Amino acid sequence: MADQPDIATVIAARAGDPAAIDRLVAGYLPLVYTIVGRALEGHADVDDVVQEVMLRVLRNLGDLREPESFRSWLVAITVRQVRERFRSRRGAPGALLHEDIRDPGADFTDLAITRLELSGQRRETAEATRWLDEENRELLSLWWLEASGELTRDEIVEATEVSRQHAAVRIQRMKGQLETARAVVRALAAQPACPELRLLTVPWDGQPGALWRKRIARHTRDCSYCSPSWNNLVAAERLLAGMALVPIPVTMTGKIVAAKTVAGGSAHLAAKIGFGVSQKVLTAALSTVAVAGAATAVVVIRHDPPPATAAVLATQPAAPRRTPGASPATTSPPASPSPSPSKTSKKPVVITAKASKKKGVGVWKFTGLKDALADVGAGWYYNWAPNNNDVPGPAGVEFVPMIWGKANVTDATIAQAKKESEGELLGFNEPDMAGQANMSVEDALAGWPKLQATGLRLGSPAVAYGGDTAGGWLDRFMTGAKDKGYRVDFITLHWYGSDFSDAAVDQFLGYVDAVHKRYGKPIWVTEYGLMNFSGSPKYPSDAQKVTFIKGSTKGLQSRSYVERYAWFGLPAVGDSVDFGLYQDGDSPTAAGQAYKAAG
């Protein structure tokens, strides 16, 4: 990570040491500027938001109880100020200034390309950020810094105030949109230009936006001339690794403020920082040194910790897609997320819905789990683990074990999974995601013979996205497996849709059809649902969920090549209340009632 002030500097600054405050501002201002600049791409008020962040940080520094968490606290404040600016601008005309009158320092993309000397695919990626939705630009600003080694995933989770799983899903969706935008940038820059694309874009005003991103992307997928724009896209993480923070531009800063005496002591911020800093930022910092030094809070900004329930899915071994790097076989389950859990139901478990062998659910521990599994009429379930010790289901509902990641490819774990299985075994969980199994294709292929040796029917690794993409993670794995003579009996998929309209059903089923067409194997959809973590609203209404569940399950049931499918997920408690199926053993949500009736 960048050379930033240590904890001792934070402690000294909190105590009012002017020199330490100078170092703190100098060390972290580039980080704040980079987050704000990338998140507010195209806005002329980056300078103002940076100033507001530094004001709040300096005014409230005296209230910081844990100096070691300073950077996380700083990033959280920065994200809040970015969101506040989004809210104030939303709906306002002319939010993006015309390029002829825009402050040249506000074009963060041009600045990044120039200052970081970007070229090739790095330059394309930077240009593609202009095409991202507003909420995705905020997330991109944090993830870019994670990919380049400046932030950690924990800091992103804390700053965005969501669970680790939600952050991972949001980031994956953002990366998918970024990849689409990269193809759009390539298609528009192609020489000679595609005649059909030129005709399509005649009405376009030249300003990047969601509507034209979708139109141009759709054209590139269907056009033989433009389709190569999707080929050979290097993973964004590899492009961004090691890239430095973007230096603060001279056009933003104006002249450096001279050293100035402030009440309580002499603060030589400008002289000590050593690079151009906005006149407004420095003036604000200088004027608040005495306030921060006296530990007087003018504006109290606290980063509230996420609700206790938000952490449950991030640590629950029964759902390791929330547990990056953790072994589901060895992690102890957390306590029930309920403040005062009710007693487990004593009534006999009776399967009340017609069980469908295809229909299943993803499950993690909650009160009434066994009753809910029976009531929903699922023919099978899984918990992302090799055994169901923590989530035993009722008789007649099949448990399917999983080998979650590279660390779980051990003789003991595989033997346990084989013992629990009734004939099938699921491969690795989202190996294409850094927040999940995070495996290279080579790692997955190296571990595959041990899974194959169980003799069980074996499902492919479940990729988070791009299962139908030539050259994608799954495509390379299947090619490697074929070359090595390895067995893959069925394809497993995950899918989440952010379009809550009636079109969602066709979008989902179209993806399933495309993957089947590519590999010609049976399909298991082991996670699916409607979630939009990069926009608002995040979740569909009850009516939209019911419509989607009815349409999707009907389509899945009618496709002979779809062997199994599983909604994500069964519990509707804690941070899954907006998308789960059951609040307890016999209290289905509207979505739960629709899923219960399906199959």
mmCIF file of C-alpha atoms in Angstrom, residues 246-535:
data_model
loop_
_atom_site.group_PDB
_atom_site.id
_atom_site.type_symbol
_atom_site.label_atom_id
_atom_site.label_comp_id
_atom_site.label_asym_id
_atom_site.label_seq_id
_atom_site.Cartn_x
_atom_site.Cartn_y
_atom_site.Cartn_z
ATOM 1 C CA VAL A 246 -3.717 9.588 -9.059
ATOM 2 C CA PRO A 247 -1.752 12.724 -8.112
ATOM 3 C CA ILE A 248 -3.775 15.800 -7.238
ATOM 4 C CA PRO A 249 -3.745 18.070 -10.332
ATOM 5 C CA VAL A 250 -2.450 21.588 -10.483
ATOM 6 C CA THR A 251 -5.658 22.637 -12.239
ATOM 7 C CA MET A 252 -7.599 21.596 -9.161
ATOM 8 C CA THR A 253 -5.351 23.145 -6.586
ATOM 9 C CA GLY A 254 -4.429 26.681 -7.533
ATOM 10 C CA LYS A 255 -1.618 28.224 -5.590
ATOM 11 C CA ILE A 256 -0.367 26.667 -2.385
ATOM 12 C CA VAL A 257 -1.426 28.494 0.723
ATOM 13 C CA ALA A 258 1.504 29.968 2.613
ATOM 14 C CA ALA A 259 2.239 28.857 6.148
ATOM 15 C CA LYS A 260 -0.285 30.345 8.487
ATOM 16 C CA THR A 261 -0.548 30.802 12.234
ATOM 17 C CA VAL A 262 -3.720 29.330 13.715
ATOM 18 C CA ALA A 263 -5.101 29.722 17.212
ATOM 19 C CA GLY A 264 -3.415 27.197 19.432
ATOM 20 C CA GLY A 265 -0.192 26.882 17.476
ATOM 21 C CA SER A 266 1.572 27.215 14.126
ATOM 22 C CA ALA A 267 0.353 24.854 11.402
ATOM 23 C CA HIS A 268 2.565 24.767 8.331
ATOM 24 C CA LEU A 269 0.331 22.489 6.273
ATOM 25 C CA ALA A 270 1.075 23.967 2.876
ATOM 26 C CA ALA A 271 4.829 23.940 3.309
ATOM 27 C CA LYS A 272 4.896 20.376 4.593
ATOM 28 C CA ILE A 273 2.522 18.751 2.085
ATOM 29 C CA GLY A 274 4.900 19.202 -0.795
ATOM 30 C CA PHE A 275 2.351 18.985 -3.642
ATOM 31 C CA GLY A 276 -0.442 21.145 -4.998
ATOM 32 C CA VAL A 277 -3.423 21.240 -2.689
ATOM 33 C CA SER A 278 -6.669 23.092 -3.271
ATOM 34 C CA GLN A 279 -6.822 26.547 -1.724
ATOM 35 C CA LYS A 280 -10.179 25.604 -0.199
ATOM 36 C CA VAL A 281 -8.930 22.305 1.239
ATOM 37 C CA LEU A 282 -5.912 23.924 2.835
ATOM 38 C CA THR A 283 -7.868 26.845 4.196
ATOM 39 C CA ALA A 284 -10.382 24.459 5.712
ATOM 40 C CA ALA A 285 -7.639 22.321 7.197
ATOM 41 C CA LEU A 286 -5.810 25.315 8.625
ATOM 42 C CA SER A 287 -8.963 26.764 10.124
ATOM 43 C CA THR A 288 -9.855 23.533 11.888
ATOM 44 C CA VAL A 289 -6.496 22.586 13.381
ATOM 45 C CA ALA A 290 -7.332 24.320 16.643
ATOM 46 C CA VAL A 291 -10.750 22.667 16.739
ATOM 47 C CA ALA A 292 -9.344 19.193 16.169
ATOM 48 C CA GLY A 293 -6.495 19.822 18.563
ATOM 49 C CA ALA A 294 -8.937 20.751 21.300
ATOM 50 C CA ALA A 295 -10.899 17.568 20.624
ATOM 51 C CA THR A 296 -14.040 19.625 20.088
ATOM 52 C CA ALA A 297 -16.543 18.092 17.691
ATOM 53 C CA VAL A 298 -18.206 20.741 15.553
ATOM 54 C CA VAL A 299 -19.979 18.158 13.409
ATOM 55 C CA VAL A 300 -20.200 14.663 14.844
ATOM 56 C CA ILE A 301 -19.933 12.018 12.138
ATOM 57 C CA ARG A 302 -19.829 8.458 13.390
ATOM 58 C CA HIS A 303 -19.638 5.310 11.302
ATOM 59 C CA ASP A 304 -22.277 3.061 12.806
ATOM 60 C CA PRO A 305 -21.279 -0.596 12.819
ATOM 61 C CA PRO A 306 -23.397 -2.878 10.625
ATOM 62 C CA PRO A 307 -26.227 -4.702 12.380
ATOM 63 C CA ALA A 308 -25.199 -7.898 14.112
ATOM 64 C CA THR A 309 -27.177 -9.901 11.596
ATOM 65 C CA ALA A 310 -25.162 -8.505 8.709
ATOM 66 C CA ALA A 311 -22.123 -10.434 9.854
ATOM 67 C CA VAL A 312 -23.870 -13.759 10.136
ATOM 68 C CA LEU A 313 -23.758 -14.595 6.458
ATOM 69 C CA ALA A 314 -20.163 -13.434 6.261
ATOM 70 C CA THR A 315 -19.018 -15.998 8.818
ATOM 71 C CA GLN A 316 -21.517 -18.788 8.422
ATOM 72 C CA PRO A 317 -19.742 -21.951 7.311
ATOM 73 C CA ALA A 318 -22.988 -23.261 5.913
ATOM 74 C CA ALA A 319 -22.853 -20.528 3.292
ATOM 75 C CA PRO A 320 -19.171 -20.145 2.417
ATOM 76 C CA ARG A 321 -19.857 -17.828 -0.521
ATOM 77 C CA ARG A 322 -19.900 -15.272 2.314
ATOM 78 C CA THR A 323 -16.647 -16.502 3.774
ATOM 79 C CA PRO A 324 -13.717 -15.647 1.511
ATOM 80 C CA GLY A 325 -10.761 -17.835 2.321
ATOM 81 C CA ALA A 326 -12.486 -19.703 5.155
ATOM 82 C CA SER A 327 -12.928 -23.422 5.167
ATOM 83 C CA PRO A 328 -16.562 -24.355 5.597
ATOM 84 C CA ALA A 329 -15.485 -27.627 7.128
ATOM 85 C CA THR A 330 -13.594 -26.067 10.013
ATOM 86 C CA THR A 331 -15.301 -22.766 10.884
ATOM 87 C CA SER A 332 -17.666 -22.748 13.847
ATOM 88 C CA PRO A 333 -21.174 -21.455 13.173
ATOM 89 C CA PRO A 334 -22.202 -18.146 14.737
ATOM 90 C CA ALA A 335 -25.063 -17.709 17.106
ATOM 91 C CA SER A 336 -28.547 -17.227 15.744
ATOM 92 C CA PRO A 337 -28.981 -13.693 14.390
ATOM 93 C CA SER A 338 -32.237 -13.225 16.303
ATOM 94 C CA PRO A 339 -31.920 -11.009 19.411
ATOM 95 C CA SER A 340 -33.887 -13.553 21.398
ATOM 96 C CA PRO A 341 -34.212 -16.766 19.398
ATOM 97 C CA SER A 342 -37.419 -18.675 19.832
ATOM 98 C CA LYS A 343 -37.330 -22.293 20.789
ATOM 99 C CA THR A 344 -37.009 -24.807 18.019
ATOM 100 C CA SER A 345 -40.353 -26.147 16.906
ATOM 101 C CA LYS A 346 -41.303 -29.387 18.617
ATOM 102 C CA LYS A 347 -44.006 -30.384 16.155
ATOM 103 C CA PRO A 348 -43.361 -33.299 13.783
ATOM 104 C CA VAL A 349 -41.891 -32.362 10.450
ATOM 105 C CA VAL A 350 -44.472 -32.924 7.733
ATOM 106 C CA ILE A 351 -43.841 -32.207 4.087
ATOM 107 C CA THR A 352 -46.873 -30.116 3.109
ATOM 108 C CA ALA A 353 -46.050 -29.174 -0.490
ATOM 109 C CA LYS A 354 -45.563 -31.493 -3.391
ATOM 110 C CA ALA A 355 -41.845 -32.157 -3.456
ATOM 111 C CA SER A 356 -40.086 -31.419 -6.730
ATOM 112 C CA LYS A 357 -36.840 -33.212 -7.417
ATOM 113 C CA LYS A 358 -35.685 -30.246 -9.482
ATOM 114 C CA LYS A 359 -36.590 -27.571 -6.965
ATOM 115 C CA GLY A 360 -34.067 -26.854 -4.237
ATOM 116 C CA VAL A 361 -32.772 -24.088 -1.974
ATOM 117 C CA GLY A 362 -29.541 -22.721 -0.610
ATOM 118 C CA VAL A 363 -29.671 -22.980 3.182
ATOM 119 C CA TRP A 364 -27.900 -21.542 6.196
ATOM 120 C CA LYS A 365 -28.791 -21.928 9.841
ATOM 121 C CA PHE A 366 -31.922 -20.236 11.191
ATOM 122 C CA THR A 367 -34.754 -21.069 13.563
ATOM 123 C CA GLY A 368 -37.259 -23.477 11.983
ATOM 124 C CA LEU A 369 -34.949 -24.556 9.191
ATOM 125 C CA LYS A 370 -36.083 -28.183 9.021
ATOM 126 C CA ASP A 371 -39.768 -27.270 9.067
ATOM 127 C CA ALA A 372 -39.265 -24.662 6.353
ATOM 128 C CA LEU A 373 -37.365 -27.142 4.171
ATOM 129 C CA ALA A 374 -40.255 -29.545 4.440
ATOM 130 C CA ASP A 375 -42.926 -26.888 3.886
ATOM 131 C CA VAL A 376 -41.400 -25.360 0.749
ATOM 132 C CA GLY A 377 -41.523 -28.690 -1.072
ATOM 133 C CA ALA A 378 -37.864 -28.796 -2.081
ATOM 134 C CA GLY A 379 -36.510 -32.068 -3.350
ATOM 135 C CA TRP A 380 -32.941 -31.136 -2.433
ATOM 136 C CA TYR A 381 -30.819 -28.521 -0.684
ATOM 137 C CA TYR A 382 -27.206 -27.600 -0.073
ATOM 138 C CA ASN A 383 -25.261 -25.374 2.302
ATOM 139 C CA TRP A 384 -21.960 -24.793 0.435
ATOM 140 C CA ALA A 385 -20.303 -27.353 2.738
ATOM 141 C CA PRO A 386 -19.280 -31.050 2.612
ATOM 142 C CA ASN A 387 -21.768 -32.029 5.331
ATOM 143 C CA ASN A 388 -25.090 -30.928 6.774
ATOM 144 C CA ASN A 389 -24.190 -31.233 10.452
ATOM 145 C CA ASP A 390 -25.374 -27.691 11.204
ATOM 146 C CA VAL A 391 -28.392 -27.727 8.899
ATOM 147 C CA PRO A 392 -29.900 -31.228 8.908
ATOM 148 C CA GLY A 393 -32.944 -31.497 6.682
ATOM 149 C CA PRO A 394 -36.058 -33.639 6.939
ATOM 150 C CA ALA A 395 -36.198 -37.178 5.629
ATOM 151 C CA GLY A 396 -36.889 -37.313 1.926
ATOM 152 C CA VAL A 397 -35.110 -34.063 1.079
ATOM 153 C CA GLU A 398 -31.713 -34.785 -0.473
ATOM 154 C CA PHE A 399 -28.590 -33.032 0.775
ATOM 155 C CA VAL A 400 -25.926 -32.341 -1.883
ATOM 156 C CA PRO A 401 -22.397 -31.691 -0.554
ATOM 157 C CA MET A 402 -19.878 -29.248 -2.010
ATOM 158 C CA ILE A 403 -16.105 -28.968 -2.076
ATOM 159 C CA TRP A 404 -15.983 -25.189 -1.696
ATOM 160 C CA GLY A 405 -12.447 -24.137 -2.610
ATOM 161 C CA LYS A 406 -8.796 -25.042 -2.986
ATOM 162 C CA ALA A 407 -8.220 -25.420 0.767
ATOM 163 C CA ASN A 408 -11.019 -28.005 0.947
ATOM 164 C CA VAL A 409 -9.445 -30.407 -1.538
ATOM 165 C CA THR A 410 -8.225 -32.726 1.220
ATOM 166 C CA ASP A 411 -8.689 -36.459 1.646
ATOM 167 C CA ALA A 412 -10.657 -35.974 4.883
ATOM 168 C CA THR A 413 -13.056 -33.357 3.439
ATOM 169 C CA ILE A 414 -13.629 -35.301 0.253
ATOM 170 C CA ALA A 415 -14.268 -38.510 2.196
ATOM 171 C CA GLN A 416 -16.785 -36.650 4.337
ATOM 172 C CA ALA A 417 -18.586 -35.316 1.278
ATOM 173 C CA LYS A 418 -18.693 -38.748 -0.303
ATOM 174 C CA LYS A 419 -20.216 -40.202 2.862
ATOM 175 C CA GLU A 420 -22.923 -37.512 2.946
ATOM 176 C CA SER A 421 -23.789 -37.647 -0.753
ATOM 177 C CA GLU A 422 -26.661 -39.545 -2.299
ATOM 178 C CA GLY A 423 -24.909 -39.583 -5.649
ATOM 179 C CA GLU A 424 -23.867 -36.018 -6.610
ATOM 180 C CA LEU A 425 -21.060 -33.656 -5.666
ATOM 181 C CA LEU A 426 -20.799 -29.923 -6.358
ATOM 182 C CA GLY A 427 -17.471 -28.428 -7.383
ATOM 183 C CA PHE A 428 -15.921 -25.127 -6.380
ATOM 184 C CA ASN A 429 -17.978 -22.059 -5.395
ATOM 185 C CA GLU A 430 -17.494 -18.976 -7.605
ATOM 186 C CA PRO A 431 -13.804 -19.551 -8.322
ATOM 187 C CA ASP A 432 -13.909 -16.527 -10.625
ATOM 188 C CA MET A 433 -14.542 -14.146 -7.721
ATOM 189 C CA ALA A 434 -11.843 -12.738 -5.472
ATOM 190 C CA GLY A 435 -14.271 -12.690 -2.549
ATOM 191 C CA GLN A 436 -15.223 -16.356 -2.949
ATOM 192 C CA ALA A 437 -13.222 -19.508 -3.839
ATOM 193 C CA ASN A 438 -10.890 -17.271 -5.895
ATOM 194 C CA MET A 439 -9.140 -20.031 -7.840
ATOM 195 C CA SER A 440 -7.281 -19.949 -11.083
ATOM 196 C CA VAL A 441 -8.372 -22.377 -13.770
ATOM 197 C CA GLU A 442 -5.083 -24.179 -13.252
ATOM 198 C CA ASP A 443 -5.753 -24.612 -9.503
ATOM 199 C CA ALA A 444 -9.223 -25.977 -10.197
ATOM 200 C CA LEU A 445 -7.946 -28.451 -12.771
ATOM 201 C CA ALA A 446 -5.165 -29.560 -10.407
ATOM 202 C CA GLY A 447 -7.689 -30.453 -7.700
ATOM 203 C CA TRP A 448 -10.287 -32.008 -10.003
ATOM 204 C CA PRO A 449 -8.916 -35.583 -10.091
ATOM 205 C CA LYS A 450 -9.552 -35.931 -6.329
ATOM 206 C CA LEU A 451 -13.177 -34.896 -6.769
ATOM 207 C CA GLN A 452 -13.525 -37.175 -9.754
ATOM 208 C CA ALA A 453 -12.103 -40.100 -7.791
ATOM 209 C CA THR A 454 -15.179 -40.126 -5.537
ATOM 210 C CA GLY A 455 -17.128 -41.768 -8.352
ATOM 211 C CA LEU A 456 -20.009 -39.337 -7.718
ATOM 212 C CA ARG A 457 -21.748 -37.403 -10.473
ATOM 213 C CA LEU A 458 -19.699 -34.254 -10.552
ATOM 214 C CA GLY A 459 -20.884 -30.683 -11.171
ATOM 215 C CA SER A 460 -18.587 -28.069 -12.670
ATOM 216 C CA PRO A 461 -17.268 -25.174 -10.614
ATOM 217 C CA ALA A 462 -20.128 -22.668 -10.213
ATOM 218 C CA VAL A 463 -19.007 -19.441 -11.855
ATOM 219 C CA ALA A 464 -20.549 -16.162 -10.740
ATOM 220 C CA TYR A 465 -20.998 -14.885 -14.277
ATOM 221 C CA GLY A 466 -19.929 -15.367 -17.896
ATOM 222 C CA GLY A 467 -20.718 -19.065 -18.131
ATOM 223 C CA ASP A 468 -21.598 -18.625 -21.791
ATOM 224 C CA THR A 469 -18.589 -16.438 -22.633
ATOM 225 C CA ALA A 470 -15.936 -17.745 -24.989
ATOM 226 C CA GLY A 471 -12.611 -17.584 -23.190
ATOM 227 C CA GLY A 472 -14.284 -16.971 -19.831
ATOM 228 C CA TRP A 473 -13.334 -18.811 -16.648
ATOM 229 C CA LEU A 474 -15.766 -21.686 -17.160
ATOM 230 C CA ASP A 475 -14.939 -21.996 -20.842
ATOM 231 C CA ARG A 476 -11.232 -22.308 -20.086
ATOM 232 C CA PHE A 477 -11.916 -24.832 -17.333
ATOM 233 C CA MET A 478 -14.091 -26.995 -19.577
ATOM 234 C CA THR A 479 -11.496 -26.840 -22.353
ATOM 235 C CA GLY A 480 -8.771 -27.870 -19.909
ATOM 236 C CA ALA A 481 -10.892 -30.687 -18.498
ATOM 237 C CA LYS A 482 -11.562 -32.022 -21.988
ATOM 238 C CA ASP A 483 -7.876 -31.856 -22.913
ATOM 239 C CA LYS A 484 -6.923 -33.780 -19.769
ATOM 240 C CA GLY A 485 -9.721 -36.308 -20.083
ATOM 241 C CA TYR A 486 -11.433 -35.195 -16.866
ATOM 242 C CA ARG A 487 -15.093 -35.850 -16.218
ATOM 243 C CA VAL A 488 -17.676 -33.093 -15.738
ATOM 244 C CA ASP A 489 -21.195 -34.521 -15.579
ATOM 245 C CA PHE A 490 -23.229 -31.319 -15.341
ATOM 246 C CA ILE A 491 -22.744 -27.537 -15.363
ATOM 247 C CA THR A 492 -23.561 -25.467 -12.284
ATOM 248 C CA LEU A 493 -24.464 -21.781 -12.596
ATOM 249 C CA HIS A 494 -25.247 -18.708 -10.509
ATOM 250 C CA TRP A 495 -27.349 -15.798 -11.759
ATOM 251 C CA TYR A 496 -28.620 -12.577 -10.204
ATOM 252 C CA GLY A 497 -30.674 -10.028 -12.088
ATOM 253 C CA SER A 498 -30.862 -6.288 -11.420
ATOM 254 C CA ASP A 499 -33.714 -5.725 -13.881
ATOM 255 C CA PHE A 500 -36.901 -6.269 -11.878
ATOM 256 C CA SER A 501 -39.254 -5.890 -14.836
ATOM 257 C CA ASP A 502 -41.094 -8.718 -16.568
ATOM 258 C CA ALA A 503 -38.060 -9.042 -18.862
ATOM 259 C CA ALA A 504 -36.049 -10.630 -16.026
ATOM 260 C CA VAL A 505 -37.495 -14.098 -16.667
ATOM 261 C CA ASP A 506 -36.342 -14.153 -20.304
ATOM 262 C CA GLN A 507 -32.959 -12.690 -19.349
ATOM 263 C CA PHE A 508 -32.397 -15.456 -16.830
ATOM 264 C CA LEU A 509 -33.672 -18.318 -18.988
ATOM 265 C CA GLY A 510 -31.773 -16.957 -21.989
ATOM 266 C CA TYR A 511 -28.540 -17.220 -20.006
ATOM 267 C CA VAL A 512 -29.337 -20.783 -18.945
ATOM 268 C CA ASP A 513 -30.116 -21.712 -22.557
ATOM 269 C CA ALA A 514 -26.890 -20.129 -23.816
ATOM 270 C CA VAL A 515 -24.734 -22.060 -21.347
ATOM 271 C CA HIS A 516 -26.439 -25.331 -22.229
ATOM 272 C CA LYS A 517 -25.986 -24.627 -25.929
ATOM 273 C CA ARG A 518 -22.286 -23.978 -25.395
ATOM 274 C CA TYR A 519 -21.461 -27.169 -23.471
ATOM 275 C CA GLY A 520 -24.337 -29.541 -24.259
ATOM 276 C CA LYS A 521 -24.496 -30.831 -20.683
ATOM 277 C CA PRO A 522 -27.240 -30.931 -18.021
ATOM 278 C CA ILE A 523 -27.605 -27.711 -16.013
ATOM 279 C CA TRP A 524 -27.905 -27.078 -12.273
ATOM 280 C CA VAL A 525 -28.683 -23.483 -11.277
ATOM 281 C CA THR A 526 -27.403 -23.539 -7.701
ATOM 282 C CA GLU A 527 -27.979 -19.850 -6.906
ATOM 283 C CA TYR A 528 -30.374 -17.409 -8.506
ATOM 284 C CA GLY A 529 -32.554 -14.462 -7.621
ATOM 285 C CA LEU A 530 -33.203 -10.767 -8.172
ATOM 286 C CA MET A 531 -30.799 -8.333 -6.486
ATOM 287 C CA ASN A 532 -29.435 -4.954 -7.502
ATOM 288 C CA PHE A 533 -26.550 -4.064 -5.208
ATOM 289 C CA SER A 534 -25.316 -1.314 -7.504
ATOM 290 C CA GLY A 535 -28.511 0.726 -7.611
#
